[in-house]
Amino acid sequence: MEHYRTRSVSHHPQRQQPRRPGGVPAQGGAGRPRPAAERRLPRPRLTGLGGGLFACVSMTLVAGFVWLLFDGSVFVYGLLFVPVAAATALWVRPADLVTAPIAVPIAFAVGVWPISGDSGGFGAQVMGVVSALSLHAGWLYGGTLVAALIAVVRKAVLIGRRRIPRRASPS
């Protein structure tokens, strides 16, 4: 039986990885291997909406974890909010960097709802959320600041890479 060789067609020829003589793609682009830490980290792929959904779902899961193990401690919730905010800012794609500092405070408010307060009705729940947001604003501001700093640094690196003229490699 004859097997036909298939090849994926890319609409972006400059995005294709260079191939080694055996047909295996090169690891690091221009023939240089990437460091091990760089290979292990996921590339930023979340859209702005995806980053917001990631943050909201993560903080809701964190709230459940805190409610079960720490009796709804908003301190522990705020402590765990900072790494979620950092991860959101790191994993959002470069075109949507501005959305990370916007999405993480929303995620904080979404996640604090289950652990914030009383079961005395809708009004009591809303007041519990408002109280938790005001009393633990330091965590909210801290996580938002972390996300904003990561987004600004990533944007500055991207702008710096564009401004550096690429030199032709000596042949």
JSON list of C-alpha atoms in Angstrom, two decimals:
[
{"chain": "A", "resi": 1, "resn": "MET", "atom": "CA", "xyz": [0.00, 0.00, 0.00]},
{"chain": "A", "resi": 2, "resn": "GLU", "atom": "CA", "xyz": [1.33, 3.40, -0.93]},
{"chain": "A", "resi": 3, "resn": "HIS", "atom": "CA", "xyz": [1.43, 6.18, 1.68]},
{"chain": "A", "resi": 4, "resn": "TYR", "atom": "CA", "xyz": [1.32, 9.75, 0.49]},
{"chain": "A", "resi": 5, "resn": "ARG", "atom": "CA", "xyz": [3.29, 12.34, 2.31]},
{"chain": "A", "resi": 6, "resn": "THR", "atom": "CA", "xyz": [1.24, 15.31, 3.45]},
{"chain": "A", "resi": 7, "resn": "ARG", "atom": "CA", "xyz": [2.48, 18.72, 4.31]},
{"chain": "A", "resi": 8, "resn": "SER", "atom": "CA", "xyz": [0.63, 21.48, 6.14]},
{"chain": "A", "resi": 9, "resn": "VAL", "atom": "CA", "xyz": [0.12, 24.58, 4.07]},
{"chain": "A", "resi": 10, "resn": "SER", "atom": "CA", "xyz": [0.71, 27.88, 5.82]},
{"chain": "A", "resi": 11, "resn": "HIS", "atom": "CA", "xyz": [-0.65, 31.17, 4.58]},
{"chain": "A", "resi": 12, "resn": "HIS", "atom": "CA", "xyz": [2.24, 32.93, 6.32]},
{"chain": "A", "resi": 13, "resn": "PRO", "atom": "CA", "xyz": [5.50, 31.69, 4.82]},
{"chain": "A", "resi": 14, "resn": "GLN", "atom": "CA", "xyz": [7.62, 33.82, 7.18]},
{"chain": "A", "resi": 15, "resn": "ARG", "atom": "CA", "xyz": [6.08, 32.03, 10.17]},
{"chain": "A", "resi": 16, "resn": "GLN", "atom": "CA", "xyz": [7.22, 28.59, 9.06]},
{"chain": "A", "resi": 17, "resn": "GLN", "atom": "CA", "xyz": [9.98, 27.10, 11.15]},
{"chain": "A", "resi": 18, "resn": "PRO", "atom": "CA", "xyz": [13.23, 26.26, 9.39]},
{"chain": "A", "resi": 19, "resn": "ARG", "atom": "CA", "xyz": [13.65, 22.56, 8.82]},
{"chain": "A", "resi": 20, "resn": "ARG", "atom": "CA", "xyz": [16.68, 20.46, 9.57]},
{"chain": "A", "resi": 21, "resn": "PRO", "atom": "CA", "xyz": [18.04, 18.15, 6.89]},
{"chain": "A", "resi": 22, "resn": "GLY", "atom": "CA", "xyz": [15.99, 15.25, 8.29]},
{"chain": "A", "resi": 23, "resn": "GLY", "atom": "CA", "xyz": [12.72, 17.21, 7.93]},
{"chain": "A", "resi": 24, "resn": "VAL", "atom": "CA", "xyz": [12.41, 17.98, 11.66]},
{"chain": "A", "resi": 25, "resn": "PRO", "atom": "CA", "xyz": [11.73, 21.62, 12.57]},
{"chain": "A", "resi": 26, "resn": "ALA", "atom": "CA", "xyz": [14.59, 23.47, 14.26]},
{"chain": "A", "resi": 27, "resn": "GLN", "atom": "CA", "xyz": [14.08, 24.09, 17.98]},
{"chain": "A", "resi": 28, "resn": "GLY", "atom": "CA", "xyz": [15.06, 27.72, 18.34]},
{"chain": "A", "resi": 29, "resn": "GLY", "atom": "CA", "xyz": [14.30, 29.38, 15.04]},
{"chain": "A", "resi": 30, "resn": "ALA", "atom": "CA", "xyz": [17.61, 30.33, 13.43]},
{"chain": "A", "resi": 31, "resn": "GLY", "atom": "CA", "xyz": [19.44, 27.16, 14.39]},
{"chain": "A", "resi": 32, "resn": "ARG", "atom": "CA", "xyz": [20.03, 28.04, 18.03]},
{"chain": "A", "resi": 33, "resn": "PRO", "atom": "CA", "xyz": [18.43, 25.91, 20.75]},
{"chain": "A", "resi": 34, "resn": "ARG", "atom": "CA", "xyz": [16.13, 27.68, 23.22]},
{"chain": "A", "resi": 35, "resn": "PRO", "atom": "CA", "xyz": [16.88, 27.61, 26.95]},
{"chain": "A", "resi": 36, "resn": "ALA", "atom": "CA", "xyz": [15.01, 24.99, 28.95]},
{"chain": "A", "resi": 37, "resn": "ALA", "atom": "CA", "xyz": [12.99, 27.59, 30.92]},
{"chain": "A", "resi": 38, "resn": "GLU", "atom": "CA", "xyz": [11.81, 29.22, 27.72]},
{"chain": "A", "resi": 39, "resn": "ARG", "atom": "CA", "xyz": [10.62, 25.89, 26.31]},
{"chain": "A", "resi": 40, "resn": "ARG", "atom": "CA", "xyz": [8.59, 25.02, 29.40]},
{"chain": "A", "resi": 41, "resn": "LEU", "atom": "CA", "xyz": [6.58, 28.25, 29.72]},
{"chain": "A", "resi": 42, "resn": "PRO", "atom": "CA", "xyz": [3.39, 28.45, 27.67]},
{"chain": "A", "resi": 43, "resn": "ARG", "atom": "CA", "xyz": [3.27, 31.14, 25.05]},
{"chain": "A", "resi": 44, "resn": "PRO", "atom": "CA", "xyz": [0.76, 33.96, 25.57]},
{"chain": "A", "resi": 45, "resn": "ARG", "atom": "CA", "xyz": [-2.32, 32.93, 23.63]},
{"chain": "A", "resi": 46, "resn": "LEU", "atom": "CA", "xyz": [-5.34, 34.28, 25.52]},
{"chain": "A", "resi": 47, "resn": "THR", "atom": "CA", "xyz": [-7.43, 36.96, 23.87]},
{"chain": "A", "resi": 48, "resn": "GLY", "atom": "CA", "xyz": [-8.75, 39.82, 25.95]},
{"chain": "A", "resi": 49, "resn": "LEU", "atom": "CA", "xyz": [-12.03, 37.99, 26.54]},
{"chain": "A", "resi": 50, "resn": "GLY", "atom": "CA", "xyz": [-10.18, 34.72, 27.19]},
{"chain": "A", "resi": 51, "resn": "GLY", "atom": "CA", "xyz": [-7.95, 36.44, 29.74]},
{"chain": "A", "resi": 52, "resn": "GLY", "atom": "CA", "xyz": [-10.99, 37.85, 31.52]},
{"chain": "A", "resi": 53, "resn": "LEU", "atom": "CA", "xyz": [-12.70, 34.46, 31.53]},
{"chain": "A", "resi": 54, "resn": "PHE", "atom": "CA", "xyz": [-9.52, 32.78, 32.76]},
{"chain": "A", "resi": 55, "resn": "ALA", "atom": "CA", "xyz": [-9.24, 35.27, 35.61]},
{"chain": "A", "resi": 56, "resn": "CYS", "atom": "CA", "xyz": [-12.95, 35.01, 36.57]},
{"chain": "A", "resi": 57, "resn": "VAL", "atom": "CA", "xyz": [-12.99, 31.22, 36.52]},
{"chain": "A", "resi": 58, "resn": "SER", "atom": "CA", "xyz": [-9.69, 31.03, 38.39]},
{"chain": "A", "resi": 59, "resn": "MET", "atom": "CA", "xyz": [-10.85, 33.40, 41.09]},
{"chain": "A", "resi": 60, "resn": "THR", "atom": "CA", "xyz": [-14.15, 31.56, 41.46]},
{"chain": "A", "resi": 61, "resn": "LEU", "atom": "CA", "xyz": [-12.21, 28.32, 41.93]},
{"chain": "A", "resi": 62, "resn": "VAL", "atom": "CA", "xyz": [-9.88, 30.06, 44.39]},
{"chain": "A", "resi": 63, "resn": "ALA", "atom": "CA", "xyz": [-12.93, 31.31, 46.30]},
{"chain": "A", "resi": 64, "resn": "GLY", "atom": "CA", "xyz": [-14.28, 27.76, 46.53]},
{"chain": "A", "resi": 65, "resn": "PHE", "atom": "CA", "xyz": [-10.89, 26.53, 47.71]},
{"chain": "A", "resi": 66, "resn": "VAL", "atom": "CA", "xyz": [-10.68, 29.30, 50.31]},
{"chain": "A", "resi": 67, "resn": "TRP", "atom": "CA", "xyz": [-14.26, 28.69, 51.45]},
{"chain": "A", "resi": 68, "resn": "LEU", "atom": "CA", "xyz": [-13.61, 24.96, 51.95]},
{"chain": "A", "resi": 69, "resn": "LEU", "atom": "CA", "xyz": [-10.16, 25.08, 53.51]},
{"chain": "A", "resi": 70, "resn": "PHE", "atom": "CA", "xyz": [-9.86, 28.50, 55.14]},
{"chain": "A", "resi": 71, "resn": "ASP", "atom": "CA", "xyz": [-13.45, 29.23, 56.17]},
{"chain": "A", "resi": 72, "resn": "GLY", "atom": "CA", "xyz": [-13.84, 32.01, 53.59]},
{"chain": "A", "resi": 73, "resn": "SER", "atom": "CA", "xyz": [-10.81, 34.08, 54.63]},
{"chain": "A", "resi": 74, "resn": "VAL", "atom": "CA", "xyz": [-10.68, 37.10, 52.34]},
{"chain": "A", "resi": 75, "resn": "PHE", "atom": "CA", "xyz": [-7.03, 37.57, 53.34]},
{"chain": "A", "resi": 76, "resn": "VAL", "atom": "CA", "xyz": [-6.09, 34.19, 51.81]},
{"chain": "A", "resi": 77, "resn": "TYR", "atom": "CA", "xyz": [-8.31, 34.98, 48.82]},
{"chain": "A", "resi": 78, "resn": "GLY", "atom": "CA", "xyz": [-6.47, 38.26, 48.27]},
{"chain": "A", "resi": 79, "resn": "LEU", "atom": "CA", "xyz": [-3.12, 36.55, 48.69]},
{"chain": "A", "resi": 80, "resn": "LEU", "atom": "CA", "xyz": [-4.03, 34.05, 45.97]},
{"chain": "A", "resi": 81, "resn": "PHE", "atom": "CA", "xyz": [-5.41, 36.84, 43.77]},
{"chain": "A", "resi": 82, "resn": "VAL", "atom": "CA", "xyz": [-1.96, 38.28, 43.08]},
{"chain": "A", "resi": 83, "resn": "PRO", "atom": "CA", "xyz": [-0.56, 35.20, 41.24]},
{"chain": "A", "resi": 84, "resn": "VAL", "atom": "CA", "xyz": [-3.78, 34.86, 39.24]},
{"chain": "A", "resi": 85, "resn": "ALA", "atom": "CA", "xyz": [-3.48, 38.51, 38.20]},
{"chain": "A", "resi": 86, "resn": "ALA", "atom": "CA", "xyz": [0.15, 37.94, 37.20]},
{"chain": "A", "resi": 87, "resn": "ALA", "atom": "CA", "xyz": [-0.70, 34.80, 35.21]},
{"chain": "A", "resi": 88, "resn": "THR", "atom": "CA", "xyz": [-3.49, 36.63, 33.40]},
{"chain": "A", "resi": 89, "resn": "ALA", "atom": "CA", "xyz": [-1.13, 39.44, 32.41]},
{"chain": "A", "resi": 90, "resn": "LEU", "atom": "CA", "xyz": [1.54, 36.97, 31.31]},
{"chain": "A", "resi": 91, "resn": "TRP", "atom": "CA", "xyz": [-0.72, 34.74, 29.22]},
{"chain": "A", "resi": 92, "resn": "VAL", "atom": "CA", "xyz": [-2.76, 37.34, 27.38]},
{"chain": "A", "resi": 93, "resn": "ARG", "atom": "CA", "xyz": [-1.60, 37.85, 23.81]},
{"chain": "A", "resi": 94, "resn": "PRO", "atom": "CA", "xyz": [0.36, 41.01, 22.98]},
{"chain": "A", "resi": 95, "resn": "ALA", "atom": "CA", "xyz": [-2.47, 42.64, 21.03]},
{"chain": "A", "resi": 96, "resn": "ASP", "atom": "CA", "xyz": [-4.73, 42.49, 24.11]},
{"chain": "A", "resi": 97, "resn": "LEU", "atom": "CA", "xyz": [-2.30, 43.54, 26.84]},
{"chain": "A", "resi": 98, "resn": "VAL", "atom": "CA", "xyz": [-4.46, 46.47, 27.87]},
{"chain": "A", "resi": 99, "resn": "THR", "atom": "CA", "xyz": [-7.27, 44.13, 28.92]},
{"chain": "A", "resi": 100, "resn": "ALA", "atom": "CA", "xyz": [-5.33, 42.37, 31.69]},
{"chain": "A", "resi": 101, "resn": "PRO", "atom": "CA", "xyz": [-5.40, 45.26, 34.21]},
{"chain": "A", "resi": 102, "resn": "ILE", "atom": "CA", "xyz": [-9.09, 45.72, 33.41]},
{"chain": "A", "resi": 103, "resn": "ALA", "atom": "CA", "xyz": [-10.09, 42.07, 33.74]},
{"chain": "A", "resi": 104, "resn": "VAL", "atom": "CA", "xyz": [-8.40, 41.21, 37.02]},
{"chain": "A", "resi": 105, "resn": "PRO", "atom": "CA", "xyz": [-10.36, 43.60, 39.29]},
{"chain": "A", "resi": 106, "resn": "ILE", "atom": "CA", "xyz": [-13.57, 42.28, 37.73]},
{"chain": "A", "resi": 107, "resn": "ALA", "atom": "CA", "xyz": [-12.37, 38.75, 38.47]},
{"chain": "A", "resi": 108, "resn": "PHE", "atom": "CA", "xyz": [-11.65, 39.74, 42.08]},
{"chain": "A", "resi": 109, "resn": "ALA", "atom": "CA", "xyz": [-15.22, 40.99, 42.48]},
{"chain": "A", "resi": 110, "resn": "VAL", "atom": "CA", "xyz": [-16.69, 37.91, 40.79]},
{"chain": "A", "resi": 111, "resn": "GLY", "atom": "CA", "xyz": [-14.74, 35.55, 43.00]},
{"chain": "A", "resi": 112, "resn": "VAL", "atom": "CA", "xyz": [-15.30, 37.40, 46.25]},
{"chain": "A", "resi": 113, "resn": "TRP", "atom": "CA", "xyz": [-19.08, 37.05, 45.90]},
{"chain": "A", "resi": 114, "resn": "PRO", "atom": "CA", "xyz": [-19.35, 33.50, 47.34]},
{"chain": "A", "resi": 115, "resn": "ILE", "atom": "CA", "xyz": [-17.09, 34.15, 50.33]},
{"chain": "A", "resi": 116, "resn": "SER", "atom": "CA", "xyz": [-18.06, 37.72, 51.14]},
{"chain": "A", "resi": 117, "resn": "GLY", "atom": "CA", "xyz": [-21.02, 37.59, 53.28]},
{"chain": "A", "resi": 118, "resn": "ASP", "atom": "CA", "xyz": [-24.34, 36.81, 54.62]},
{"chain": "A", "resi": 119, "resn": "SER", "atom": "CA", "xyz": [-27.07, 34.57, 53.28]},
{"chain": "A", "resi": 120, "resn": "GLY", "atom": "CA", "xyz": [-29.75, 37.05, 54.34]},
{"chain": "A", "resi": 121, "resn": "GLY", "atom": "CA", "xyz": [-30.90, 37.81, 50.81]},
{"chain": "A", "resi": 122, "resn": "PHE", "atom": "CA", "xyz": [-29.75, 39.68, 47.74]},
{"chain": "A", "resi": 123, "resn": "GLY", "atom": "CA", "xyz": [-29.25, 43.00, 49.53]},
{"chain": "A", "resi": 124, "resn": "ALA", "atom": "CA", "xyz": [-27.10, 41.38, 52.20]},
{"chain": "A", "resi": 125, "resn": "GLN", "atom": "CA", "xyz": [-25.00, 39.64, 49.52]},
{"chain": "A", "resi": 126, "resn": "VAL", "atom": "CA", "xyz": [-24.43, 42.93, 47.68]},
{"chain": "A", "resi": 127, "resn": "MET", "atom": "CA", "xyz": [-23.45, 44.66, 50.91]},
{"chain": "A", "resi": 128, "resn": "GLY", "atom": "CA", "xyz": [-21.09, 41.79, 51.72]},
{"chain": "A", "resi": 129, "resn": "VAL", "atom": "CA", "xyz": [-19.38, 42.19, 48.32]},
{"chain": "A", "resi": 130, "resn": "VAL", "atom": "CA", "xyz": [-19.11, 45.97, 48.73]},
{"chain": "A", "resi": 131, "resn": "SER", "atom": "CA", "xyz": [-17.70, 45.54, 52.24]},
{"chain": "A", "resi": 132, "resn": "ALA", "atom": "CA", "xyz": [-15.19, 42.91, 51.09]},
{"chain": "A", "resi": 133, "resn": "LEU", "atom": "CA", "xyz": [-14.09, 45.13, 48.20]},
{"chain": "A", "resi": 134, "resn": "SER", "atom": "CA", "xyz": [-13.62, 48.15, 50.45]},
{"chain": "A", "resi": 135, "resn": "LEU", "atom": "CA", "xyz": [-11.98, 46.35, 53.37]},
{"chain": "A", "resi": 136, "resn": "HIS", "atom": "CA", "xyz": [-9.59, 44.37, 51.18]},
{"chain": "A", "resi": 137, "resn": "ALA", "atom": "CA", "xyz": [-8.91, 47.00, 48.55]},
{"chain": "A", "resi": 138, "resn": "GLY", "atom": "CA", "xyz": [-5.18, 46.62, 49.16]},
{"chain": "A", "resi": 139, "resn": "TRP", "atom": "CA", "xyz": [-5.20, 43.15, 47.62]},
{"chain": "A", "resi": 140, "resn": "LEU", "atom": "CA", "xyz": [-7.38, 44.40, 44.78]},
{"chain": "A", "resi": 141, "resn": "TYR", "atom": "CA", "xyz": [-5.06, 47.32, 44.05]},
{"chain": "A", "resi": 142, "resn": "GLY", "atom": "CA", "xyz": [-1.95, 45.18, 44.52]},
{"chain": "A", "resi": 143, "resn": "GLY", "atom": "CA", "xyz": [-3.04, 42.50, 42.06]},
{"chain": "A", "resi": 144, "resn": "THR", "atom": "CA", "xyz": [-4.20, 45.11, 39.57]},
{"chain": "A", "resi": 145, "resn": "LEU", "atom": "CA", "xyz": [-0.87, 46.90, 39.91]},
{"chain": "A", "resi": 146, "resn": "VAL", "atom": "CA", "xyz": [1.01, 43.63, 39.31]},
{"chain": "A", "resi": 147, "resn": "ALA", "atom": "CA", "xyz": [-1.05, 42.97, 36.18]},
{"chain": "A", "resi": 148, "resn": "ALA", "atom": "CA", "xyz": [-0.55, 46.54, 34.94]},
{"chain": "A", "resi": 149, "resn": "LEU", "atom": "CA", "xyz": [3.22, 46.44, 35.54]},
{"chain": "A", "resi": 150, "resn": "ILE", "atom": "CA", "xyz": [3.56, 43.13, 33.71]},
{"chain": "A", "resi": 151, "resn": "ALA", "atom": "CA", "xyz": [1.50, 44.46, 30.81]},
{"chain": "A", "resi": 152, "resn": "VAL", "atom": "CA", "xyz": [3.56, 47.67, 30.60]},
{"chain": "A", "resi": 153, "resn": "VAL", "atom": "CA", "xyz": [6.86, 45.78, 30.70]},
{"chain": "A", "resi": 154, "resn": "ARG", "atom": "CA", "xyz": [5.70, 43.30, 28.06]},
{"chain": "A", "resi": 155, "resn": "LYS", "atom": "CA", "xyz": [4.52, 46.18, 25.82]},
{"chain": "A", "resi": 156, "resn": "ALA", "atom": "CA", "xyz": [7.82, 48.04, 26.29]},
{"chain": "A", "resi": 157, "resn": "VAL", "atom": "CA", "xyz": [9.76, 44.91, 25.33]},
{"chain": "A", "resi": 158, "resn": "LEU", "atom": "CA", "xyz": [7.61, 44.49, 22.21]},
{"chain": "A", "resi": 159, "resn": "ILE", "atom": "CA", "xyz": [8.12, 48.12, 21.21]},
{"chain": "A", "resi": 160, "resn": "GLY", "atom": "CA", "xyz": [11.85, 47.82, 21.87]},
{"chain": "A", "resi": 161, "resn": "ARG", "atom": "CA", "xyz": [12.10, 44.77, 19.64]},
{"chain": "A", "resi": 162, "resn": "ARG", "atom": "CA", "xyz": [10.37, 46.61, 16.81]},
{"chain": "A", "resi": 163, "resn": "ARG", "atom": "CA", "xyz": [12.66, 49.64, 17.05]},
{"chain": "A", "resi": 164, "resn": "ILE", "atom": "CA", "xyz": [15.92, 47.71, 17.01]},
{"chain": "A", "resi": 165, "resn": "PRO", "atom": "CA", "xyz": [16.95, 47.40, 13.36]},
{"chain": "A", "resi": 166, "resn": "ARG", "atom": "CA", "xyz": [17.71, 43.86, 12.39]},
{"chain": "A", "resi": 167, "resn": "ARG", "atom": "CA", "xyz": [21.21, 43.48, 11.09]},
{"chain": "A", "resi": 168, "resn": "ALA", "atom": "CA", "xyz": [21.92, 41.19, 8.21]},
{"chain": "A", "resi": 169, "resn": "SER", "atom": "CA", "xyz": [23.78, 38.13, 9.35]},
{"chain": "A", "resi": 170, "resn": "PRO", "atom": "CA", "xyz": [27.30, 37.87, 7.90]},
{"chain": "A", "resi": 171, "resn": "SER", "atom": "CA", "xyz": [27.52, 35.08, 5.36]}
]
